Short mmCIF file of C-alpha atoms in Angstrom, two decimals:
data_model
loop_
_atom_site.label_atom_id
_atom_site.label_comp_id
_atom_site.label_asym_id
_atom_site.label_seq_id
_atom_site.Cartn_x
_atom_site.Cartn_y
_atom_site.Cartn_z
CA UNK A 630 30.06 -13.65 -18.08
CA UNK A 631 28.27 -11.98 -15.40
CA UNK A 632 28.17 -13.17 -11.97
CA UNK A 633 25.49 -12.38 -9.79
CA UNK A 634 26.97 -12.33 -6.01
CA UNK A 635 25.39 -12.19 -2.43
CA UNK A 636 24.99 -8.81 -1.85
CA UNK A 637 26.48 -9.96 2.33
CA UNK A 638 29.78 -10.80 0.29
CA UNK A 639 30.77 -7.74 -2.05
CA UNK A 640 34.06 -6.16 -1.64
CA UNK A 641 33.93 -2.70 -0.33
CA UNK A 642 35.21 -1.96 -4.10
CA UNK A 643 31.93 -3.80 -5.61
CA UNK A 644 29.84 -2.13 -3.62
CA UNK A 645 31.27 1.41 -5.08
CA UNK A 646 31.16 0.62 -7.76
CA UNK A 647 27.95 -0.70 -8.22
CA UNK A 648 27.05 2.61 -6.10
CA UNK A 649 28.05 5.00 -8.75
CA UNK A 650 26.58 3.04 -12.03
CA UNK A 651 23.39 3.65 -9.99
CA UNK A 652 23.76 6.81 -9.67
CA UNK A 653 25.33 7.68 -13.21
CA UNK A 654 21.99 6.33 -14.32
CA UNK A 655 19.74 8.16 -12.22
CA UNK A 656 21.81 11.63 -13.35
CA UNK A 657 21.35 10.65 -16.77
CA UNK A 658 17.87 10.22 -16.48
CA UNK A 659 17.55 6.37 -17.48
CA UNK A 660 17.14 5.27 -13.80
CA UNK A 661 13.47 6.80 -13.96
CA UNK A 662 12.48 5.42 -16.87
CA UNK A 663 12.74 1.93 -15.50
CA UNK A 664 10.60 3.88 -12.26
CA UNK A 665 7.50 4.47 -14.55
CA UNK A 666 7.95 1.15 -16.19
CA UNK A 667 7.36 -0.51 -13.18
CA UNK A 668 4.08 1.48 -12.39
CA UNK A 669 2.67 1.81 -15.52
CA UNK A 670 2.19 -2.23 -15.61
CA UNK A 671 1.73 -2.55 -11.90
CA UNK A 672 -1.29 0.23 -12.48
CA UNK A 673 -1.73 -2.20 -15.59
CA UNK A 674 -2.14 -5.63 -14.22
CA UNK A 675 -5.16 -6.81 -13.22
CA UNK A 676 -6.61 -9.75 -11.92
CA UNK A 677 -9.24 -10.30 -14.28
CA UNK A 678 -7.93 -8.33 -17.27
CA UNK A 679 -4.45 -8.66 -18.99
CA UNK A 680 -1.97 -8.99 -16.52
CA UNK A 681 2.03 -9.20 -17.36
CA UNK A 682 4.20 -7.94 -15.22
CA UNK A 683 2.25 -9.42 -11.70
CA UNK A 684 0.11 -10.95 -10.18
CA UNK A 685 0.23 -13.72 -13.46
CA UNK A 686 2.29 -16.72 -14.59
CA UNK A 687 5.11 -14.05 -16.12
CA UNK A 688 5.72 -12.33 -12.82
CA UNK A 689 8.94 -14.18 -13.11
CA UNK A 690 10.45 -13.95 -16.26
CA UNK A 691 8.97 -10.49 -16.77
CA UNK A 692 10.96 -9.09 -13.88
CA UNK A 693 13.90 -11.14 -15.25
CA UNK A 694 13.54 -9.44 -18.25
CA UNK A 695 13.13 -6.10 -16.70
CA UNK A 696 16.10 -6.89 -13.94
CA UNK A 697 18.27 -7.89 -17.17
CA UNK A 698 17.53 -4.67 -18.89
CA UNK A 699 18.34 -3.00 -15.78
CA UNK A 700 21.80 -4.70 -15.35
CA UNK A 701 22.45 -4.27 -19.33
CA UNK A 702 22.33 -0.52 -18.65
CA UNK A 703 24.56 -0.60 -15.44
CA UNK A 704 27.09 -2.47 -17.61
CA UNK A 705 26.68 0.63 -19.89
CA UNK A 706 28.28 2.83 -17.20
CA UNK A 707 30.50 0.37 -16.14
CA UNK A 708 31.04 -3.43 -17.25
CA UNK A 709 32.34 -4.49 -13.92
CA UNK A 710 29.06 -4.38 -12.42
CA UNK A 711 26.92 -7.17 -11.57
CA UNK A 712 23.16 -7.36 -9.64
CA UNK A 713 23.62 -8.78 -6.80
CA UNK A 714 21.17 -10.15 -4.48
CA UNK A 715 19.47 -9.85 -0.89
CA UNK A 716 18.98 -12.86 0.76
CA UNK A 717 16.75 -11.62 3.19
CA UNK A 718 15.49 -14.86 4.70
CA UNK A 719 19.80 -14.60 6.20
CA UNK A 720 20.28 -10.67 6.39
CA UNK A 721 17.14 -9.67 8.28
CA UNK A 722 17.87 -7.61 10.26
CA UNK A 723 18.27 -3.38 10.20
CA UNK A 724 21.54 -3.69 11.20
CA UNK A 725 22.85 -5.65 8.43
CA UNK A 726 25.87 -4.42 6.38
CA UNK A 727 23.48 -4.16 3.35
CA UNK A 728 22.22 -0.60 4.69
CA UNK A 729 24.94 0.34 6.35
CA UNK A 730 26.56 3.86 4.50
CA UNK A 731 28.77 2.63 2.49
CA UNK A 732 25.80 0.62 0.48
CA UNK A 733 22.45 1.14 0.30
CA UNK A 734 22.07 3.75 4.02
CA UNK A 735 20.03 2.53 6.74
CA UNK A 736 15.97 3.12 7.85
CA UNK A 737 14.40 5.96 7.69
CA UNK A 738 13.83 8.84 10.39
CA UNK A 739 10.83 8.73 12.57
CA UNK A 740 9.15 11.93 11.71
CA UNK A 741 8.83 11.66 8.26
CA UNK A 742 10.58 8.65 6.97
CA UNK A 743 13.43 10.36 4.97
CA UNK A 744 16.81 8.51 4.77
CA UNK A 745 19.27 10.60 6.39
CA UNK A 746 22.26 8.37 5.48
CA UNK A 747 24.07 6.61 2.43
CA UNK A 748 24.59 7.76 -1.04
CA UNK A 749 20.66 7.49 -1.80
CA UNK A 750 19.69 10.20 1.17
CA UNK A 751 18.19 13.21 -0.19
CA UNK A 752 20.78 14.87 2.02
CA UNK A 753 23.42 14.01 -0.21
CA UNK A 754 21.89 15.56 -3.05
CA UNK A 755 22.21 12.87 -6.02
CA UNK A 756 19.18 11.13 -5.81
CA UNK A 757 15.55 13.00 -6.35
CA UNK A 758 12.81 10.84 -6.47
CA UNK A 759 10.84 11.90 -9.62
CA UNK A 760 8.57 9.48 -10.49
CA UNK A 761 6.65 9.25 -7.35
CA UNK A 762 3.10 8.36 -6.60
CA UNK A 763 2.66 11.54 -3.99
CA UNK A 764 4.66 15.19 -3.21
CA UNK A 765 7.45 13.52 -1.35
CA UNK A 766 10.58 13.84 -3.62
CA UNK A 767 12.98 12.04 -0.50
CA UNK A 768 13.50 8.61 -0.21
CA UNK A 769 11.71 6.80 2.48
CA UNK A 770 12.10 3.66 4.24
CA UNK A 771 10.47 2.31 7.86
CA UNK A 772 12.65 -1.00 7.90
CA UNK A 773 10.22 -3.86 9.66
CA UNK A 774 7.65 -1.18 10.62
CA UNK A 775 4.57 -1.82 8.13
CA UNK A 776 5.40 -6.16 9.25
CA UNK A 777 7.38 -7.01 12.07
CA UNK A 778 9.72 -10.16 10.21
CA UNK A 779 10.80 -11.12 6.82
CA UNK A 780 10.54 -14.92 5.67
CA UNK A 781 12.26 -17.64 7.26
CA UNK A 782 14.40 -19.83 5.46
CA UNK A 783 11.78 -22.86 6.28
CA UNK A 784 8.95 -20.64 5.04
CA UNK A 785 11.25 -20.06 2.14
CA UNK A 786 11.79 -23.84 1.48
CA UNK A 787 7.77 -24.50 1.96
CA UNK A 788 7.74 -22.60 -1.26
CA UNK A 789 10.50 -24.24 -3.26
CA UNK A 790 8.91 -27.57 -2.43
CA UNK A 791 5.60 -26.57 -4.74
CA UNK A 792 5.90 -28.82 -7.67
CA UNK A 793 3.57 -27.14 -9.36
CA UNK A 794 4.62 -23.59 -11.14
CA UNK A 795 1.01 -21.95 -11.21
CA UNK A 796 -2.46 -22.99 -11.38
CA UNK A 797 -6.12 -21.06 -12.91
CA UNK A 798 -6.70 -18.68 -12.88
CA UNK A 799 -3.52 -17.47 -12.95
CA UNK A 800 -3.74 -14.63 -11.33
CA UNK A 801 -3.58 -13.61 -7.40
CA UNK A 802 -5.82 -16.31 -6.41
CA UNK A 803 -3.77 -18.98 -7.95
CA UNK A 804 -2.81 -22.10 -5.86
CA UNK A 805 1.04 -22.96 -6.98
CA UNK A 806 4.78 -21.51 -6.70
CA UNK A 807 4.56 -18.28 -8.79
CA UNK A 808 1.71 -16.73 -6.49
CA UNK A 809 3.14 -18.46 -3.24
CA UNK A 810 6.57 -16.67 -3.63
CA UNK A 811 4.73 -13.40 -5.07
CA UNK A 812 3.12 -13.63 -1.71
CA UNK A 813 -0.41 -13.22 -2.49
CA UNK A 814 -1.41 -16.39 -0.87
CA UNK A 815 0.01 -18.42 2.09
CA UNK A 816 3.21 -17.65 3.77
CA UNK A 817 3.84 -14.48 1.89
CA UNK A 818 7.72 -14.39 0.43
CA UNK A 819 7.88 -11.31 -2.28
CA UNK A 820 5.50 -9.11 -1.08
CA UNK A 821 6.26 -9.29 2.29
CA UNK A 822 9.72 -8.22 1.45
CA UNK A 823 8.60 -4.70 0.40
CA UNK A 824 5.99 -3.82 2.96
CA UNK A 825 8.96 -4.58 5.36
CA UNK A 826 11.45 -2.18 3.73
CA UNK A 827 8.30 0.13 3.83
CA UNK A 828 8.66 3.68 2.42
CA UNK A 829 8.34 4.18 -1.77
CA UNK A 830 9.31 0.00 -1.80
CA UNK A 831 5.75 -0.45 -0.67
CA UNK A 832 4.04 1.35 -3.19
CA UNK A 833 3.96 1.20 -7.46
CA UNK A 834 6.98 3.17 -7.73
CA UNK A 835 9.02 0.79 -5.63
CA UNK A 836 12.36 0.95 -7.64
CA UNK A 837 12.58 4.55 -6.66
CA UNK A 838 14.67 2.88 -3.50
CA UNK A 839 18.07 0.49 -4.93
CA UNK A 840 16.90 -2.53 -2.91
CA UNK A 841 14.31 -3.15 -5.47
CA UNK A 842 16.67 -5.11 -7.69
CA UNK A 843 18.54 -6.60 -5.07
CA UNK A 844 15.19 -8.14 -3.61
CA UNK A 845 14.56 -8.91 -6.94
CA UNK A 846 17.80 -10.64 -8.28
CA UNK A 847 16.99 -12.82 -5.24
CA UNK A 848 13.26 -13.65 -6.06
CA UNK A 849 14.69 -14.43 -9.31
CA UNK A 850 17.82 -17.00 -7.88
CA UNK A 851 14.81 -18.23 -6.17
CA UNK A 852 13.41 -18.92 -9.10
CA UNK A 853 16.24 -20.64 -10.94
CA UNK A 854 16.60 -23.16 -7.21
CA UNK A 855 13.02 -24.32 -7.76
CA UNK A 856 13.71 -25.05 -11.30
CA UNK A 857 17.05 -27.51 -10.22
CA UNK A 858 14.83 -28.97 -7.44
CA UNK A 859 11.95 -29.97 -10.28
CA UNK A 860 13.53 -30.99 -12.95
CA UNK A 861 10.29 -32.21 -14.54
CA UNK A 862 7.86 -29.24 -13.80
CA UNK A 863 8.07 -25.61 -16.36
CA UNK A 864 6.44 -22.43 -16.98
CA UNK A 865 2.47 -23.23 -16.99
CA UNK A 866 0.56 -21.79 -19.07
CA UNK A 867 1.20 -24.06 -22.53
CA UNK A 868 -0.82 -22.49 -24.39
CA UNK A 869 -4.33 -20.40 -25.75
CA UNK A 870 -4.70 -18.32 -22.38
CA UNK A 871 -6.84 -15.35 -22.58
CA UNK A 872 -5.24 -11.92 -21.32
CA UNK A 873 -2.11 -14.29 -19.65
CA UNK A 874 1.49 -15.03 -21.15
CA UNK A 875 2.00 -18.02 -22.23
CA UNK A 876 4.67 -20.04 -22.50
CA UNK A 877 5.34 -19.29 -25.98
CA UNK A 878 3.80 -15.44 -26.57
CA UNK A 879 6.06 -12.23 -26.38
CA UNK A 880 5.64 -10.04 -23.53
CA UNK A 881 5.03 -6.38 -23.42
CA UNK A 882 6.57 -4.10 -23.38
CA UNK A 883 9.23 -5.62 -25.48
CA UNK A 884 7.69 -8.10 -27.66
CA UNK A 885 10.40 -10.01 -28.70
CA UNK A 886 10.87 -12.06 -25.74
CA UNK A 887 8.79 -15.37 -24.73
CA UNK A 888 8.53 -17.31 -20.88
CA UNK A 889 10.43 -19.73 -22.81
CA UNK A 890 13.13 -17.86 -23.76
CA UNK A 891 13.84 -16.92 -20.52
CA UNK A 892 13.89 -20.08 -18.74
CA UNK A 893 17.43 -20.55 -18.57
CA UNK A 894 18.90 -17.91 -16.79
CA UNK A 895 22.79 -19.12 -17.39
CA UNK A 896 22.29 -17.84 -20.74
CA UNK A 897 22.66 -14.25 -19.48
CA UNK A 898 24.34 -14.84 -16.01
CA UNK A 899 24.67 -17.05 -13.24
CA UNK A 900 25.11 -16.94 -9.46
CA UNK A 901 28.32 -17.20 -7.17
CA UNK A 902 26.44 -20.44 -5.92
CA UNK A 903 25.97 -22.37 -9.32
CA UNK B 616 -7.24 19.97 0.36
CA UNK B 617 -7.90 21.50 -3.34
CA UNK B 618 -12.01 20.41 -2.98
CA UNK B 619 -12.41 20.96 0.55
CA UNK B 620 -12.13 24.25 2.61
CA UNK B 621 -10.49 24.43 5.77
CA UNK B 622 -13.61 24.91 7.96
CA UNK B 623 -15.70 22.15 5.97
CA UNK B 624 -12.47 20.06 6.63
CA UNK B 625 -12.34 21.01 10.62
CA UNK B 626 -15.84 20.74 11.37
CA UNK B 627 -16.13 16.94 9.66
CA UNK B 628 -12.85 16.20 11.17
CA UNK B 629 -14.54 17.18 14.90
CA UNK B 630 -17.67 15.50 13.89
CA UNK B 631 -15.93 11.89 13.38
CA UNK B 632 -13.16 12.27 16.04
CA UNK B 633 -15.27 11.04 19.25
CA UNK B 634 -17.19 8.49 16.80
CA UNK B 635 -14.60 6.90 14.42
CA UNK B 636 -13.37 4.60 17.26
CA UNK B 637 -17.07 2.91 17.56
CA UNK B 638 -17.97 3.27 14.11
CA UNK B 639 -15.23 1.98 12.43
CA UNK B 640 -15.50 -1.83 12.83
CA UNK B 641 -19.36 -1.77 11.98
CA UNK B 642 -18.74 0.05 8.97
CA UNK B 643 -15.59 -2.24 7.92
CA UNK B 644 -17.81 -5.73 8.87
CA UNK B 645 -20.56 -3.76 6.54
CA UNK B 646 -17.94 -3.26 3.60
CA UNK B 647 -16.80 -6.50 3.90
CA UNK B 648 -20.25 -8.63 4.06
CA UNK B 649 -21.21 -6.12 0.86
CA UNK B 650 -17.84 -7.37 -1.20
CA UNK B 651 -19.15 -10.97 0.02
CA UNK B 652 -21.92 -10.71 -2.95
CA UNK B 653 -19.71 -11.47 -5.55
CA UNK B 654 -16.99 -10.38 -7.23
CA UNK B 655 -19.16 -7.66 -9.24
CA UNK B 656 -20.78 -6.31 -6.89
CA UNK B 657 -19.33 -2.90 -6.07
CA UNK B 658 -18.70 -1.50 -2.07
CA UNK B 659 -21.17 1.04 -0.23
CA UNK B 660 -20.01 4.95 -0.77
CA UNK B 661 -18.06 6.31 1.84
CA UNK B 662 -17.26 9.59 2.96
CA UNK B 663 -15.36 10.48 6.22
CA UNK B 664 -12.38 12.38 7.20
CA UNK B 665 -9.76 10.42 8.86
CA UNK B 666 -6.76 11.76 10.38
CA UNK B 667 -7.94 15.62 8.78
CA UNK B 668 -8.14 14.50 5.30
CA UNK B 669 -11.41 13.79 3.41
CA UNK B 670 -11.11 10.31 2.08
CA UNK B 671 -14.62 9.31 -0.11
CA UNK B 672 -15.20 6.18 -2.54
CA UNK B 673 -18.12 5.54 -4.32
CA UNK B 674 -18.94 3.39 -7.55
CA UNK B 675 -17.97 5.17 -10.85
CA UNK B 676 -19.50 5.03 -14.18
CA UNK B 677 -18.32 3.39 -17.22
CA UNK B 678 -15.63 1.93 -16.19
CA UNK B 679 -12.83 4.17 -17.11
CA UNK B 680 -8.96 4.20 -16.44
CA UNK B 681 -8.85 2.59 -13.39
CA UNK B 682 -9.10 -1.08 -11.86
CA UNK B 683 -10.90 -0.54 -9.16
CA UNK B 684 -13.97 -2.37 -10.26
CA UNK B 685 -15.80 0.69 -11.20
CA UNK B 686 -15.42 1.81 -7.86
CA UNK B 687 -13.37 5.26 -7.45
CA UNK B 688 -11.43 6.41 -4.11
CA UNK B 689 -10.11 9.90 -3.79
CA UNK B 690 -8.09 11.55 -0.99
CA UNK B 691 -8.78 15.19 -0.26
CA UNK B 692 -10.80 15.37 -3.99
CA UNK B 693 -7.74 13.29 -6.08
CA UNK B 694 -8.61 9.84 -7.11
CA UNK B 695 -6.20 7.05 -5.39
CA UNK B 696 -5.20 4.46 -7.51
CA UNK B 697 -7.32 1.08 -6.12
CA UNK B 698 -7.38 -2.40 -7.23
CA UNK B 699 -10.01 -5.17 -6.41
CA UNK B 700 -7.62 -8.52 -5.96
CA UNK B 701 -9.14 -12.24 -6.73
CA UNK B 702 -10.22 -12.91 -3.28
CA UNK B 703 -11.92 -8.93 -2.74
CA UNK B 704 -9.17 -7.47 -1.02
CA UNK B 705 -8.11 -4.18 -1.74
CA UNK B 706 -4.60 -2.37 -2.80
CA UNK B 707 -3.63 0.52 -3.98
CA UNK B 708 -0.49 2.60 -5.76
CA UNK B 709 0.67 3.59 -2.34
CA UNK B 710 0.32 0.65 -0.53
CA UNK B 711 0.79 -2.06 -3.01
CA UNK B 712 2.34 -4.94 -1.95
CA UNK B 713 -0.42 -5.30 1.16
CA UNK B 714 -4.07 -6.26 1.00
CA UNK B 715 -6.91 -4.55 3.35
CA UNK B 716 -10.40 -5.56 3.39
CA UNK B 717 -12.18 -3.02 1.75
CA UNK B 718 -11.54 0.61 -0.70
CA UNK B 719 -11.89 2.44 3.20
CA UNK B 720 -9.08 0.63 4.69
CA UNK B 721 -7.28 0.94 1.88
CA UNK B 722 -8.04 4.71 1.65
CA UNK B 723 -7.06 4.86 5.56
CA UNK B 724 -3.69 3.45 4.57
CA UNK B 725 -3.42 5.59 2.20
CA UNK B 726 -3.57 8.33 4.78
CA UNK B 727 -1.12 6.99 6.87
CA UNK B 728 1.46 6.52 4.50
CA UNK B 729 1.05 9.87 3.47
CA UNK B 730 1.67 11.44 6.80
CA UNK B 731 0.38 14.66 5.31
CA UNK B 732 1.87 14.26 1.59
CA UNK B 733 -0.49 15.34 -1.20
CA UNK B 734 -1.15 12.52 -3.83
CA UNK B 735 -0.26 13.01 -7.06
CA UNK B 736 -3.24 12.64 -9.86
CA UNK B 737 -2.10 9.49 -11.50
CA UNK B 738 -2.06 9.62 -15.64
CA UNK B 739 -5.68 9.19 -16.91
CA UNK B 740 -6.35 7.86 -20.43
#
């Protein structure tokens, strides 16, 4: 069974290896697939249109799905490896180990962004960014730069304690805990999150940069502690929505997967905390 | 700057340099009082260049490929990727995850995060 650990707690031995699954993936060209996934529904989604993958009810088990996938194919390359996850209302800072060299590599430079250190520098030659959104093939980052902090753990737990899991009209102007930790409204949890890491994390291409689904294995654990805190509240909506997933319809761009089938997330993995 | 030549370029960029700093806010407040008529309304036109690159936006016809609204926003002549959000802020593909008031500012962001990068045309269809 997988385990999905605190990314502050791998072994140095995790952490390579989870290092060079990445990596196998991006040489073999299946990393970049999952890139233009991503873009192609957050180009997608809208507001008042059909809307899947964001900004809608099935933000969260869409990017379950899609972090599942992801993991599925690191297991591929090598069946040791787990997701594990960035608490970043604990690790907040630059300095923590998660971008030290031996992980993920630190901030970018000033002049033009580029990460000069850790296996995902351009400098080290193994990681091209391909599916990109403008010329820049490096990967960038400007760590706190484009917003100062990430979330507390109080503005964290403001979120958890929203009984309700979304509200109409499901969508970025919804009232609830789905758009609360997306962070269009209120405190701002998951959105904040990238516009701090800054570089291709703030744009549609985001998973061009590794961190991507370690910020989202967390948004997802954060997911799974709201459901044990309200036992009596589910996926909303029930039924007959128009261009929103409901509880009980597929989900592009797979189709054979409900919101309800991917309530329970112990049925694929669990955390080193449950 | 595929649509623009050099001197066209250089002579709007010296023409808005003393300006932009006292122009800017009335021409934000003016976007955002315009997006304040309802969610189908579309923004004023703009055209300006900010920070040497010619950033316009303007209403587009028949809707289309992108989400804008029917409003397009190009950078140096290639269409940005925008996105009207419930409450009539504005994103777009290379500055996602953070709403600005209007298509400008998010064009202006757009310019910024590029530090100089061309965009790349996004897939129409």
């Amino acid at each position: 069974m997988t385990v999905r650990k605190n990314q502050a707690s791998l072994t140095s031995d995790e952490k390579r290896r989870f290092v060079a699954a990445v990596l196998d993936l991006k040489r073999s060209g299946r990393y970049d697939a999952f890139v233009t996934t991503h873009n192609a529904f957050i180009l997608g989604d809208t507001d008042n249109g059909e809307r899947t993958g964001h900004r809608s009810p099935s933000f969260l088990p869409w990017h379950r799905r899609f972090l599942l996938e992801f993991e599925r194919a690191l297991q591929s390359v090598d069946a040791s490896v787990a997701l594990p996850y960035w608490d970043w209302s604990t690790d907040r800072s630059p300095r923590s180990s998660l971008w030290a060299p031996d992980f993920l590599g630190g901030s970018g430079r000033s002049r033009d962004g580029q990460v000069m250190d850790g296996p995902f520098a351009a400098s080290a030659g193994n990681w091209a960014v391909n599916v990109r959104v403008d010329g820049r093939t490096y990967l960038r980052r400007a760590l706190g730069a484009g917003v100062r902090e990430l979330p507390t753990r109080s503005e964290v737990e403001s979120v958890l304690s929203m009984a309700t899991y979304d509200m109409a009209p499901w969508n970025s102007g919804s009232d609830g805990f789905r758009n609360h930790l997306e962070g269009w409204r209120g405190v701002n949890l998951h959105n904040r999150v990238h516009v701090w890491v800054g570089g291709q994390m703030a744009t549609g291409v985001s998973p061009n940069d590794p961190v991507f689904w370690l910020h989202h294995a967390y948004i997802d654990r954060l997911w799974a502690q709201w459901q044990r805190r309200h036992p009596g509240s589910t996926y909303l909506p029930g039924g007959g929505t128009p261009d929103v997933v409901d509880l009980h319809e597929t989900m592009k761009p797979w189709n054979d997967t409900t919101p309800a089938d991917l309530l329970d997330h112990t049925a694929h993995y669990t955390f080193d905390t449950d | 700057m595929p649509e623009l030549s050099r001197r066209r370029a250089l002579t709007a960029a010296a023409a808005v340099t003393g300006a932009a700093l006292v122009t800017v806010p009335a021409a934000r407040a003016d976007d955002t009082h315009h997006d304040a008529h309802g969610s189908h309304g579309s923004p004023e036109p703009f055209d300006e260049v900010y920070k040497g690159r010619r950033i316009q936006g303007r209403p587009t016809a028949g809707g289309g490929h992108h989400h804008g609204g029917g409003y397009g926003v190009y950078v140096d002549g290639v269409e940005l990727h925008v996105m009207r959000n419930a409450d009539g802020t504005w994103i777009s593909v290379v500055s996602h995850y953070d709403p600005v008031p209007t298509p400008r500012a998010a064009a202006r962001a757009a310019v910024d995060e590029l530090r100089g990068a061309r965009l790349v045309p996004f897939p129409t269809g």
